Amino acid sequence: MNQTSMHAGSGDSLGIVDLPIQRERHTSFPKIEASSLKGSIREHFERASEKYEKDPKILAAFGTEGDDGIGSKAGSLGFTDARLLLFPVKSMKGVFAWIVCPQIIAKFNEELKLAGHEISFKIEESLIAPDCNLLLGNNKIVLEEYTFNVKSSNSVKELGTWLAGRLFQNDTENYFAKKLKADIVVLSDDDFKDFVNLSTEVVTRTQIDNETGTVKDGALFTEEYLPAESILYTNVLTAAEFSSKDEEGVKMASKLFENEGDLRKYFGEFISKNNVFQIGGNATLGKGIVRASFIEPKNGGN
């Protein structure tokens, strides 16, 4: 979950926003490219390691490029693109809501199945949890300037309760855990698409000339951010560790991870102890701070 707004950028744009965030091509839903995610997580591992970037377990997990005679080999860890699950939207009552849509839930169910989780959330549009704090009366809620008619369903509370238990380790007193259980709103696919395209944060930035104290010519630009409290997920992929070899093809070292279970244990324990890190641009502005949780697969796989 984002602790601060995040800019995982896609480069320059010819549109209204100069520096937009990454999005899926076919849906335009926000995402984080797997390459951006893996690089950020690797940097997090390196910074937390006493041996910094020379930690042999980090090299085995994330790969090497042939530096310092170590040999070049692919890492044993892989990541899928981080997909958006819940998007925060301003609400007339209850401050904000997390919105989702049936298409997002259907994809999330598929990803859970791949990881061996038997649970499947059957959710239709225009639903809220029975104890939702966003209602204004007559089963209406107002998100941004739009009014929606909704009805309660235990399936929405089941989704929120399942997520809260994994994101907050069943900390029932956590404010956001309580809100997850109550304030998820399921919108139609089209309404969700409109919100994630029109309700992101767009910030206008400038660069000041140190000599004149005014804005430099051509230094005015706009930048898009995924808002704080957005919730995304990714699949962590594990594979057998590759063996490093020297120029003559001789194996240089024994494997550090005997099997994929050892690798998952290493990754999961690290994230549990060091679950806050940074993704995307503008790190010096406090952007892109996230808090991660690792959910063990149920089938012994990825």
PDB file of C-alpha atoms in Angstrom:
ATOM      1  CA  MET A   1       0.000   0.000   0.000  1.00  0.00           C
ATOM      2  CA  ASN A   2       1.275   3.474  -0.881  1.00  0.00           C
ATOM      3  CA  GLN A   3       2.247   5.507   2.159  1.00  0.00           C
ATOM      4  CA  THR A   4       2.864   8.555  -0.049  1.00  0.00           C
ATOM      5  CA  SER A   5       1.907   9.395  -3.621  1.00  0.00           C
ATOM      6  CA  MET A   6       3.974   7.575  -6.246  1.00  0.00           C
ATOM      7  CA  HIS A   7       5.367   8.466  -9.659  1.00  0.00           C
ATOM      8  CA  ALA A   8       6.361   5.337 -11.566  1.00  0.00           C
ATOM      9  CA  GLY A   9       6.819   7.237 -14.792  1.00  0.00           C
ATOM     10  CA  SER A  10       6.356   6.207 -18.405  1.00  0.00           C
ATOM     11  CA  GLY A  11       8.467   9.041 -19.870  1.00  0.00           C
ATOM     12  CA  ASP A  12       7.433  12.163 -21.732  1.00  0.00           C
ATOM     13  CA  SER A  13       3.943  12.496 -23.167  1.00  0.00           C
ATOM     14  CA  LEU A  14       2.246  14.488 -25.900  1.00  0.00           C
ATOM     15  CA  GLY A  15      -0.910  14.720 -23.779  1.00  0.00           C
ATOM     16  CA  ILE A  16      -2.004  17.229 -21.151  1.00  0.00           C
ATOM     17  CA  VAL A  17       0.268  15.734 -18.474  1.00  0.00           C
ATOM     18  CA  ASP A  18       3.966  16.060 -19.321  1.00  0.00           C
ATOM     19  CA  LEU A  19       5.122  13.136 -17.163  1.00  0.00           C
ATOM     20  CA  PRO A  20       2.355  10.508 -16.809  1.00  0.00           C
ATOM     21  CA  ILE A  21       2.450   7.324 -14.730  1.00  0.00           C
ATOM     22  CA  GLN A  22       2.693   3.807 -16.159  1.00  0.00           C
ATOM     23  CA  ARG A  23      -0.570   2.257 -17.316  1.00  0.00           C
ATOM     24  CA  GLU A  24      -1.807  -0.933 -18.899  1.00  0.00           C
ATOM     25  CA  ARG A  25      -2.172  -0.494 -22.621  1.00  0.00           C
ATOM     26  CA  HIS A  26      -5.534  -2.232 -23.026  1.00  0.00           C
ATOM     27  CA  THR A  27      -7.307  -0.925 -19.898  1.00  0.00           C
ATOM     28  CA  SER A  28      -5.406   2.292 -19.035  1.00  0.00           C
ATOM     29  CA  PHE A  29      -5.422   1.131 -15.386  1.00  0.00           C
ATOM     30  CA  PRO A  30      -2.310   2.307 -13.450  1.00  0.00           C
ATOM     31  CA  LYS A  31       0.441  -0.249 -12.903  1.00  0.00           C
ATOM     32  CA  ILE A  32       4.142  -0.550 -12.059  1.00  0.00           C
ATOM     33  CA  GLU A  33       6.326  -2.235 -14.650  1.00  0.00           C
ATOM     34  CA  ALA A  34       8.034  -5.391 -13.382  1.00  0.00           C
ATOM     35  CA  SER A  35      11.452  -3.956 -14.274  1.00  0.00           C
ATOM     36  CA  SER A  36      10.823  -0.834 -12.177  1.00  0.00           C
ATOM     37  CA  LEU A  37       9.524  -2.925  -9.289  1.00  0.00           C
ATOM     38  CA  LYS A  38      12.416  -5.408  -9.332  1.00  0.00           C
ATOM     39  CA  GLY A  39      15.005  -2.633  -9.449  1.00  0.00           C
ATOM     40  CA  SER A  40      13.443  -0.862  -6.468  1.00  0.00           C
ATOM     41  CA  ILE A  41      13.213  -4.062  -4.422  1.00  0.00           C
ATOM     42  CA  ARG A  42      16.796  -5.000  -5.249  1.00  0.00           C
ATOM     43  CA  GLU A  43      17.999  -1.574  -4.132  1.00  0.00           C
ATOM     44  CA  HIS A  44      16.025  -2.042  -0.905  1.00  0.00           C
ATOM     45  CA  PHE A  45      17.736  -5.385  -0.274  1.00  0.00           C
ATOM     46  CA  GLU A  46      21.153  -3.878  -1.008  1.00  0.00           C
ATOM     47  CA  ARG A  47      20.679  -0.912   1.310  1.00  0.00           C
ATOM     48  CA  ALA A  48      19.581  -3.170   4.157  1.00  0.00           C
ATOM     49  CA  SER A  49      22.484  -5.571   3.674  1.00  0.00           C
ATOM     50  CA  GLU A  50      25.682  -5.119   5.686  1.00  0.00           C
ATOM     51  CA  LYS A  51      27.637  -6.246   2.616  1.00  0.00           C
ATOM     52  CA  TYR A  52      25.630  -3.847   0.447  1.00  0.00           C
ATOM     53  CA  GLU A  53      25.562  -4.934  -3.219  1.00  0.00           C
ATOM     54  CA  LYS A  54      28.137  -7.724  -2.745  1.00  0.00           C
ATOM     55  CA  ASP A  55      25.879  -9.852  -0.542  1.00  0.00           C
ATOM     56  CA  PRO A  56      26.039 -13.289  -2.220  1.00  0.00           C
ATOM     57  CA  LYS A  57      22.395 -14.062  -1.449  1.00  0.00           C
ATOM     58  CA  ILE A  58      21.280 -10.832  -3.140  1.00  0.00           C
ATOM     59  CA  LEU A  59      23.398 -11.690  -6.170  1.00  0.00           C
ATOM     60  CA  ALA A  60      21.873 -15.164  -6.297  1.00  0.00           C
ATOM     61  CA  ALA A  61      18.327 -13.859  -5.914  1.00  0.00           C
ATOM     62  CA  PHE A  62      18.514 -10.862  -8.250  1.00  0.00           C
ATOM     63  CA  GLY A  63      21.336 -11.810 -10.651  1.00  0.00           C
ATOM     64  CA  THR A  64      24.791 -10.540 -11.589  1.00  0.00           C
ATOM     65  CA  GLU A  65      26.316  -8.811 -14.595  1.00  0.00           C
ATOM     66  CA  GLY A  66      29.766 -10.379 -14.542  1.00  0.00           C
ATOM     67  CA  ASP A  67      31.375  -7.722 -12.345  1.00  0.00           C
ATOM     68  CA  ASP A  68      34.428  -8.431 -10.166  1.00  0.00           C
ATOM     69  CA  GLY A  69      34.906 -11.923 -11.546  1.00  0.00           C
ATOM     70  CA  ILE A  70      31.647 -13.184 -10.025  1.00  0.00           C
ATOM     71  CA  GLY A  71      30.334 -14.338 -13.376  1.00  0.00           C
ATOM     72  CA  SER A  72      27.154 -13.357 -15.143  1.00  0.00           C
ATOM     73  CA  LYS A  73      23.913 -15.153 -14.343  1.00  0.00           C
ATOM     74  CA  ALA A  74      20.199 -14.487 -14.121  1.00  0.00           C
ATOM     75  CA  GLY A  75      18.570 -14.046 -10.748  1.00  0.00           C
ATOM     76  CA  SER A  76      16.267 -16.640  -9.245  1.00  0.00           C
ATOM     77  CA  LEU A  77      13.603 -14.098  -8.302  1.00  0.00           C
ATOM     78  CA  GLY A  78      11.115 -12.718 -10.795  1.00  0.00           C
ATOM     79  CA  PHE A  79       8.212 -10.306 -10.556  1.00  0.00           C
ATOM     80  CA  THR A  80       5.072  -9.632 -12.557  1.00  0.00           C
ATOM     81  CA  ASP A  81       3.818  -6.108 -13.192  1.00  0.00           C
ATOM     82  CA  ALA A  82       2.254  -4.661 -10.040  1.00  0.00           C
ATOM     83  CA  ARG A  83      -1.449  -4.320 -10.790  1.00  0.00           C
ATOM     84  CA  LEU A  84      -3.872  -1.922  -9.129  1.00  0.00           C
ATOM     85  CA  LEU A  85      -6.335  -3.560  -6.730  1.00  0.00           C
ATOM     86  CA  LEU A  86      -7.937  -0.706  -4.741  1.00  0.00           C
ATOM     87  CA  PHE A  87      -7.932   2.981  -5.667  1.00  0.00           C
ATOM     88  CA  PRO A  88      -8.706   5.734  -3.104  1.00  0.00           C
ATOM     89  CA  VAL A  89     -11.331   8.317  -4.048  1.00  0.00           C
ATOM     90  CA  LYS A  90     -12.633  11.314  -2.095  1.00  0.00           C
ATOM     91  CA  SER A  91     -16.014  10.696  -0.467  1.00  0.00           C
ATOM     92  CA  MET A  92     -18.570  13.214   0.809  1.00  0.00           C
ATOM     93  CA  LYS A  93     -18.861  11.109   3.958  1.00  0.00           C
ATOM     94  CA  GLY A  94     -16.139   9.034   5.573  1.00  0.00           C
ATOM     95  CA  VAL A  95     -13.275  11.072   4.004  1.00  0.00           C
ATOM     96  CA  PHE A  96     -12.450   8.574   1.252  1.00  0.00           C
ATOM     97  CA  ALA A  97     -13.433   5.226  -0.200  1.00  0.00           C
ATOM     98  CA  TRP A  98     -11.453   2.451  -1.840  1.00  0.00           C
ATOM     99  CA  ILE A  99     -12.987   1.618  -5.206  1.00  0.00           C
ATOM    100  CA  VAL A 100     -12.670  -1.520  -7.281  1.00  0.00           C
ATOM    101  CA  CYS A 101     -14.578  -3.107 -10.176  1.00  0.00           C
ATOM    102  CA  PRO A 102     -15.565  -6.649 -11.280  1.00  0.00           C
ATOM    103  CA  GLN A 103     -12.796  -6.780 -13.888  1.00  0.00           C
ATOM    104  CA  ILE A 104     -10.113  -6.068 -11.285  1.00  0.00           C
ATOM    105  CA  ILE A 105     -11.592  -8.671  -8.917  1.00  0.00           C
ATOM    106  CA  ALA A 106     -11.765 -11.302 -11.686  1.00  0.00           C
ATOM    107  CA  LYS A 107      -8.060 -10.805 -12.442  1.00  0.00           C
ATOM    108  CA  PHE A 108      -7.174 -10.857  -8.746  1.00  0.00           C
ATOM    109  CA  ASN A 109      -9.042 -14.161  -8.343  1.00  0.00           C
ATOM    110  CA  GLU A 110      -6.965 -15.645 -11.175  1.00  0.00           C
ATOM    111  CA  GLU A 111      -3.721 -14.518  -9.540  1.00  0.00           C
ATOM    112  CA  LEU A 112      -4.793 -16.004  -6.194  1.00  0.00           C
ATOM    113  CA  LYS A 113      -5.584 -19.304  -7.913  1.00  0.00           C
ATOM    114  CA  LEU A 114      -2.111 -19.389  -9.491  1.00  0.00           C
ATOM    115  CA  ALA A 115      -0.650 -19.072  -5.987  1.00  0.00           C
ATOM    116  CA  GLY A 116      -2.784 -21.936  -4.701  1.00  0.00           C
ATOM    117  CA  HIS A 117      -5.292 -19.895  -2.702  1.00  0.00           C
ATOM    118  CA  GLU A 118      -8.731 -21.495  -2.878  1.00  0.00           C
ATOM    119  CA  ILE A 119     -10.597 -18.311  -1.988  1.00  0.00           C
ATOM    120  CA  SER A 120     -12.465 -16.542  -4.790  1.00  0.00           C
ATOM    121  CA  PHE A 121     -14.354 -13.269  -4.375  1.00  0.00           C
ATOM    122  CA  LYS A 122     -17.660 -13.184  -6.269  1.00  0.00           C
ATOM    123  CA  ILE A 123     -18.435  -9.490  -6.525  1.00  0.00           C
ATOM    124  CA  GLU A 124     -20.751  -7.527  -8.794  1.00  0.00           C
ATOM    125  CA  GLU A 125     -20.925  -3.782  -9.377  1.00  0.00           C
ATOM    126  CA  SER A 126     -22.691  -1.229  -7.137  1.00  0.00           C
ATOM    127  CA  LEU A 127     -21.937  -3.071  -3.899  1.00  0.00           C
ATOM    128  CA  ILE A 128     -20.698  -1.986  -0.471  1.00  0.00           C
ATOM    129  CA  ALA A 129     -20.058  -3.729   2.842  1.00  0.00           C
ATOM    130  CA  PRO A 130     -23.023  -3.951   5.273  1.00  0.00           C
ATOM    131  CA  ASP A 131     -21.345  -1.624   7.812  1.00  0.00           C
ATOM    132  CA  CYS A 132     -20.098   0.926   5.270  1.00  0.00           C
ATOM    133  CA  ASN A 133     -19.393   4.406   6.697  1.00  0.00           C
ATOM    134  CA  LEU A 134     -19.964   6.248   3.402  1.00  0.00           C
ATOM    135  CA  LEU A 135     -23.771   6.114   3.096  1.00  0.00           C
ATOM    136  CA  LEU A 136     -25.716   9.384   2.993  1.00  0.00           C
ATOM    137  CA  GLY A 137     -29.106   7.734   3.232  1.00  0.00           C
ATOM    138  CA  ASN A 138     -31.365   5.871   0.818  1.00  0.00           C
ATOM    139  CA  ASN A 139     -28.427   3.690  -0.228  1.00  0.00           C
ATOM    140  CA  LYS A 140     -26.540   6.547  -1.884  1.00  0.00           C
ATOM    141  CA  ILE A 141     -22.896   7.495  -1.719  1.00  0.00           C
ATOM    142  CA  VAL A 142     -21.115  10.487  -3.258  1.00  0.00           C
ATOM    143  CA  LEU A 143     -17.604   9.989  -4.638  1.00  0.00           C
ATOM    144  CA  GLU A 144     -15.946  13.176  -5.907  1.00  0.00           C
ATOM    145  CA  GLU A 145     -18.999  14.941  -7.418  1.00  0.00           C
ATOM    146  CA  TYR A 146     -20.830  11.787  -8.522  1.00  0.00           C
ATOM    147  CA  THR A 147     -23.722  10.023  -6.777  1.00  0.00           C
ATOM    148  CA  PHE A 148     -24.056   6.237  -6.875  1.00  0.00           C
ATOM    149  CA  ASN A 149     -26.877   3.955  -5.799  1.00  0.00           C
ATOM    150  CA  VAL A 150     -25.476   0.943  -3.966  1.00  0.00           C
ATOM    151  CA  LYS A 151     -26.573  -2.105  -2.011  1.00  0.00           C
ATOM    152  CA  SER A 152     -24.823  -3.985   0.754  1.00  0.00           C
ATOM    153  CA  SER A 153     -23.209  -7.381   0.340  1.00  0.00           C
ATOM    154  CA  ASN A 154     -21.226  -9.605   2.678  1.00  0.00           C
ATOM    155  CA  SER A 155     -18.919 -10.502  -0.219  1.00  0.00           C
ATOM    156  CA  VAL A 156     -17.438  -6.988  -0.123  1.00  0.00           C
ATOM    157  CA  LYS A 157     -16.782  -7.274   3.612  1.00  0.00           C
ATOM    158  CA  GLU A 158     -15.164 -10.674   3.027  1.00  0.00           C
ATOM    159  CA  LEU A 159     -12.753  -9.070   0.552  1.00  0.00           C
ATOM    160  CA  GLY A 160     -11.910  -6.237   2.942  1.00  0.00           C
ATOM    161  CA  THR A 161     -11.476  -8.568   5.907  1.00  0.00           C
ATOM    162  CA  TRP A 162      -9.201 -10.907   3.922  1.00  0.00           C
ATOM    163  CA  LEU A 163      -7.031  -8.008   2.752  1.00  0.00           C
ATOM    164  CA  ALA A 164      -6.888  -6.352   6.186  1.00  0.00           C
ATOM    165  CA  GLY A 165      -5.730  -9.590   7.775  1.00  0.00           C
ATOM    166  CA  ARG A 166      -2.849  -9.916   5.326  1.00  0.00           C
ATOM    167  CA  LEU A 167      -1.825  -6.281   5.067  1.00  0.00           C
ATOM    168  CA  PHE A 168      -1.989  -5.553   8.795  1.00  0.00           C
ATOM    169  CA  GLN A 169      -1.369  -9.015  10.308  1.00  0.00           C
ATOM    170  CA  ASN A 170      -4.806  -9.001  11.918  1.00  0.00           C
ATOM    171  CA  ASP A 171      -4.120  -5.761  13.816  1.00  0.00           C
ATOM    172  CA  THR A 172      -7.779  -5.042  14.494  1.00  0.00           C
ATOM    173  CA  GLU A 173      -7.039  -1.641  16.061  1.00  0.00           C
ATOM    174  CA  ASN A 174      -5.338  -0.270  12.947  1.00  0.00           C
ATOM    175  CA  TYR A 175      -7.392   2.558  11.399  1.00  0.00           C
ATOM    176  CA  PHE A 176      -6.818   1.423   7.824  1.00  0.00           C
ATOM    177  CA  ALA A 177      -7.569  -2.207   8.679  1.00  0.00           C
ATOM    178  CA  LYS A 178     -10.955  -1.157  10.041  1.00  0.00           C
ATOM    179  CA  LYS A 179     -11.598   1.032   7.006  1.00  0.00           C
ATOM    180  CA  LEU A 180     -10.722  -1.771   4.605  1.00  0.00           C
ATOM    181  CA  LYS A 181     -13.386  -3.958   6.182  1.00  0.00           C
ATOM    182  CA  ALA A 182     -16.066  -1.290   5.776  1.00  0.00           C
ATOM    183  CA  ASP A 183     -15.341   1.222   3.040  1.00  0.00           C
ATOM    184  CA  ILE A 184     -14.678  -0.658  -0.204  1.00  0.00           C
ATOM    185  CA  VAL A 185     -17.047   0.298  -3.014  1.00  0.00           C
ATOM    186  CA  VAL A 186     -17.495  -1.861  -6.109  1.00  0.00           C
ATOM    187  CA  LEU A 187     -18.229   0.288  -9.166  1.00  0.00           C
ATOM    188  CA  SER A 188     -18.844  -0.678 -12.766  1.00  0.00           C
ATOM    189  CA  ASP A 189     -15.787  -1.281 -14.951  1.00  0.00           C
ATOM    190  CA  ASP A 190     -16.425   1.935 -16.883  1.00  0.00           C
ATOM    191  CA  ASP A 191     -16.877   4.098 -13.773  1.00  0.00           C
ATOM    192  CA  PHE A 192     -13.720   2.646 -12.264  1.00  0.00           C
ATOM    193  CA  LYS A 193     -11.801   3.385 -15.454  1.00  0.00           C
ATOM    194  CA  ASP A 194     -12.988   7.012 -15.385  1.00  0.00           C
ATOM    195  CA  PHE A 195     -11.847   7.493 -11.788  1.00  0.00           C
ATOM    196  CA  VAL A 196      -8.380   5.981 -12.249  1.00  0.00           C
ATOM    197  CA  ASN A 197      -7.871   8.177 -15.307  1.00  0.00           C
ATOM    198  CA  LEU A 198      -9.308  11.424 -13.965  1.00  0.00           C
ATOM    199  CA  SER A 199      -8.697  11.275 -10.199  1.00  0.00           C
ATOM    200  CA  THR A 200      -4.948  10.722  -9.972  1.00  0.00           C
ATOM    201  CA  GLU A 201      -2.826  13.556  -8.563  1.00  0.00           C
ATOM    202  CA  VAL A 202      -1.429  15.963 -11.154  1.00  0.00           C
ATOM    203  CA  VAL A 203       1.187  18.357  -9.779  1.00  0.00           C
ATOM    204  CA  THR A 204       2.662  21.368 -11.522  1.00  0.00           C
ATOM    205  CA  ARG A 205       6.376  21.732 -10.847  1.00  0.00           C
ATOM    206  CA  THR A 206       8.985  24.357 -11.668  1.00  0.00           C
ATOM    207  CA  GLN A 207      12.730  24.867 -11.504  1.00  0.00           C
ATOM    208  CA  ILE A 208      14.029  28.107 -10.028  1.00  0.00           C
ATOM    209  CA  ASP A 209      17.021  29.955 -11.461  1.00  0.00           C
ATOM    210  CA  ASN A 210      19.459  30.485  -8.556  1.00  0.00           C
ATOM    211  CA  GLU A 211      20.706  33.788  -9.990  1.00  0.00           C
ATOM    212  CA  THR A 212      17.372  35.462 -10.702  1.00  0.00           C
ATOM    213  CA  GLY A 213      15.118  33.700  -8.188  1.00  0.00           C
ATOM    214  CA  THR A 214      12.518  33.181 -10.910  1.00  0.00           C
ATOM    215  CA  VAL A 215      11.341  30.184 -12.896  1.00  0.00           C
ATOM    216  CA  LYS A 216      13.779  29.060 -15.579  1.00  0.00           C
ATOM    217  CA  ASP A 217      12.523  29.309 -19.144  1.00  0.00           C
ATOM    218  CA  GLY A 218      10.868  26.065 -20.198  1.00  0.00           C
ATOM    219  CA  ALA A 219      11.111  24.610 -16.683  1.00  0.00           C
ATOM    220  CA  LEU A 220       7.365  24.454 -15.978  1.00  0.00           C
ATOM    221  CA  PHE A 221       5.951  20.933 -16.211  1.00  0.00           C
ATOM    222  CA  THR A 222       3.189  18.717 -14.860  1.00  0.00           C
ATOM    223  CA  GLU A 223       3.698  15.324 -13.237  1.00  0.00           C
ATOM    224  CA  GLU A 224       1.163  12.598 -12.462  1.00  0.00           C
ATOM    225  CA  TYR A 225       1.104  10.570  -9.230  1.00  0.00           C
ATOM    226  CA  LEU A 226      -0.735   7.499  -8.035  1.00  0.00           C
ATOM    227  CA  PRO A 227      -2.324   8.731  -4.780  1.00  0.00           C
ATOM    228  CA  ALA A 228      -1.412   7.602  -1.280  1.00  0.00           C
ATOM    229  CA  GLU A 229      -3.421   4.637   0.066  1.00  0.00           C
ATOM    230  CA  SER A 230      -3.539   2.988  -3.373  1.00  0.00           C
ATOM    231  CA  ILE A 231      -3.189  -0.785  -3.022  1.00  0.00           C
ATOM    232  CA  LEU A 232      -1.364  -2.837  -5.651  1.00  0.00           C
ATOM    233  CA  TYR A 233      -0.198  -6.442  -5.835  1.00  0.00           C
ATOM    234  CA  THR A 234       2.398  -8.487  -7.717  1.00  0.00           C
ATOM    235  CA  ASN A 235       3.297 -12.148  -8.032  1.00  0.00           C
ATOM    236  CA  VAL A 236       6.801 -13.038  -6.849  1.00  0.00           C
ATOM    237  CA  LEU A 237       8.222 -15.799  -9.045  1.00  0.00           C
ATOM    238  CA  THR A 238      10.897 -18.206  -7.834  1.00  0.00           C
ATOM    239  CA  ALA A 239      13.108 -20.486  -9.904  1.00  0.00           C
ATOM    240  CA  ALA A 240      16.050 -22.797  -9.341  1.00  0.00           C
ATOM    241  CA  GLU A 241      19.277 -20.913  -8.715  1.00  0.00           C
ATOM    242  CA  PHE A 242      21.708 -20.701 -11.627  1.00  0.00           C
ATOM    243  CA  SER A 243      25.317 -21.725 -11.006  1.00  0.00           C
ATOM    244  CA  SER A 244      28.080 -19.174 -11.678  1.00  0.00           C
ATOM    245  CA  LYS A 245      30.849 -20.362 -13.986  1.00  0.00           C
ATOM    246  CA  ASP A 246      34.254 -18.969 -14.901  1.00  0.00           C
ATOM    247  CA  GLU A 247      35.549 -18.305 -18.419  1.00  0.00           C
ATOM    248  CA  GLU A 248      36.313 -21.989 -18.898  1.00  0.00           C
ATOM    249  CA  GLY A 249      32.864 -23.045 -17.787  1.00  0.00           C
ATOM    250  CA  VAL A 250      33.928 -24.356 -14.412  1.00  0.00           C
ATOM    251  CA  LYS A 251      31.379 -23.974 -11.602  1.00  0.00           C
ATOM    252  CA  MET A 252      32.596 -21.247  -9.244  1.00  0.00           C
ATOM    253  CA  ALA A 253      30.448 -21.689  -6.143  1.00  0.00           C
ATOM    254  CA  SER A 254      27.812 -23.905  -4.604  1.00  0.00           C
ATOM    255  CA  LYS A 255      24.208 -22.791  -4.619  1.00  0.00           C
ATOM    256  CA  LEU A 256      23.063 -20.637  -1.716  1.00  0.00           C
ATOM    257  CA  PHE A 257      19.422 -21.714  -2.036  1.00  0.00           C
ATOM    258  CA  GLU A 258      18.972 -25.492  -2.121  1.00  0.00           C
ATOM    259  CA  ASN A 259      15.432 -25.177  -3.471  1.00  0.00           C
ATOM    260  CA  GLU A 260      12.764 -22.632  -4.303  1.00  0.00           C
ATOM    261  CA  GLY A 261      11.302 -22.916  -0.812  1.00  0.00           C
ATOM    262  CA  ASP A 262      14.555 -21.609   0.677  1.00  0.00           C
ATOM    263  CA  LEU A 263      14.452 -18.659  -1.706  1.00  0.00           C
ATOM    264  CA  ARG A 264      10.839 -17.824  -0.811  1.00  0.00           C
ATOM    265  CA  LYS A 265      11.722 -18.052   2.876  1.00  0.00           C
ATOM    266  CA  TYR A 266      14.656 -15.665   2.400  1.00  0.00           C
ATOM    267  CA  PHE A 267      12.525 -13.167   0.495  1.00  0.00           C
ATOM    268  CA  GLY A 268       9.489 -13.433   2.777  1.00  0.00           C
ATOM    269  CA  GLU A 269      11.468 -13.051   6.009  1.00  0.00           C
ATOM    270  CA  PHE A 270      13.330 -10.035   4.631  1.00  0.00           C
ATOM    271  CA  ILE A 271      10.123  -8.255   3.554  1.00  0.00           C
ATOM    272  CA  SER A 272       8.479  -9.019   6.900  1.00  0.00           C
ATOM    273  CA  LYS A 273      11.355  -7.334   8.762  1.00  0.00           C
ATOM    274  CA  ASN A 274      11.981  -4.539   6.220  1.00  0.00           C
ATOM    275  CA  ASN A 275       8.568  -3.855   4.749  1.00  0.00           C
ATOM    276  CA  VAL A 276       8.890  -0.127   3.943  1.00  0.00           C
ATOM    277  CA  PHE A 277      10.785   0.984   0.850  1.00  0.00           C
ATOM    278  CA  GLN A 278      10.648   3.398  -2.094  1.00  0.00           C
ATOM    279  CA  ILE A 279       9.473   2.913  -5.700  1.00  0.00           C
ATOM    280  CA  GLY A 280       9.592   5.319  -8.631  1.00  0.00           C
ATOM    281  CA  GLY A 281      10.872   8.853  -9.011  1.00  0.00           C
ATOM    282  CA  ASN A 282      11.279  11.831  -6.696  1.00  0.00           C
ATOM    283  CA  ALA A 283      12.620   9.859  -3.749  1.00  0.00           C
ATOM    284  CA  THR A 284      14.167  13.031  -2.305  1.00  0.00           C
ATOM    285  CA  LEU A 285      10.680  14.579  -2.215  1.00  0.00           C
ATOM    286  CA  GLY A 286       9.333  11.698  -0.145  1.00  0.00           C
ATOM    287  CA  LYS A 287       7.389  10.189  -3.016  1.00  0.00           C
ATOM    288  CA  GLY A 288       6.849   6.512  -3.654  1.00  0.00           C
ATOM    289  CA  ILE A 289       7.104   5.243  -0.066  1.00  0.00           C
ATOM    290  CA  VAL A 290       5.285   1.896   0.134  1.00  0.00           C
ATOM    291  CA  ARG A 291       4.613  -0.712   2.801  1.00  0.00           C
ATOM    292  CA  ALA A 292       4.645  -4.281   1.524  1.00  0.00           C
ATOM    293  CA  SER A 293       3.314  -7.582   2.815  1.00  0.00           C
ATOM    294  CA  PHE A 294       4.360 -11.031   1.596  1.00  0.00           C
ATOM    295  CA  ILE A 295       1.577 -13.621   1.321  1.00  0.00           C
ATOM    296  CA  GLU A 296       2.816 -17.206   1.214  1.00  0.00           C
ATOM    297  CA  PRO A 297       1.564 -19.348  -1.696  1.00  0.00           C
ATOM    298  CA  LYS A 298      -0.607 -22.316  -0.752  1.00  0.00           C
ATOM    299  CA  ASN A 299       0.620 -24.705  -3.438  1.00  0.00           C
ATOM    300  CA  GLY A 300       4.356 -24.507  -2.768  1.00  0.00           C
ATOM    301  CA  GLY A 301       4.732 -22.612  -6.039  1.00  0.00           C
ATOM    302  CA  ASN A 302       5.162 -18.963  -6.969  1.00  0.00           C
TER     303      ASN A 302
END
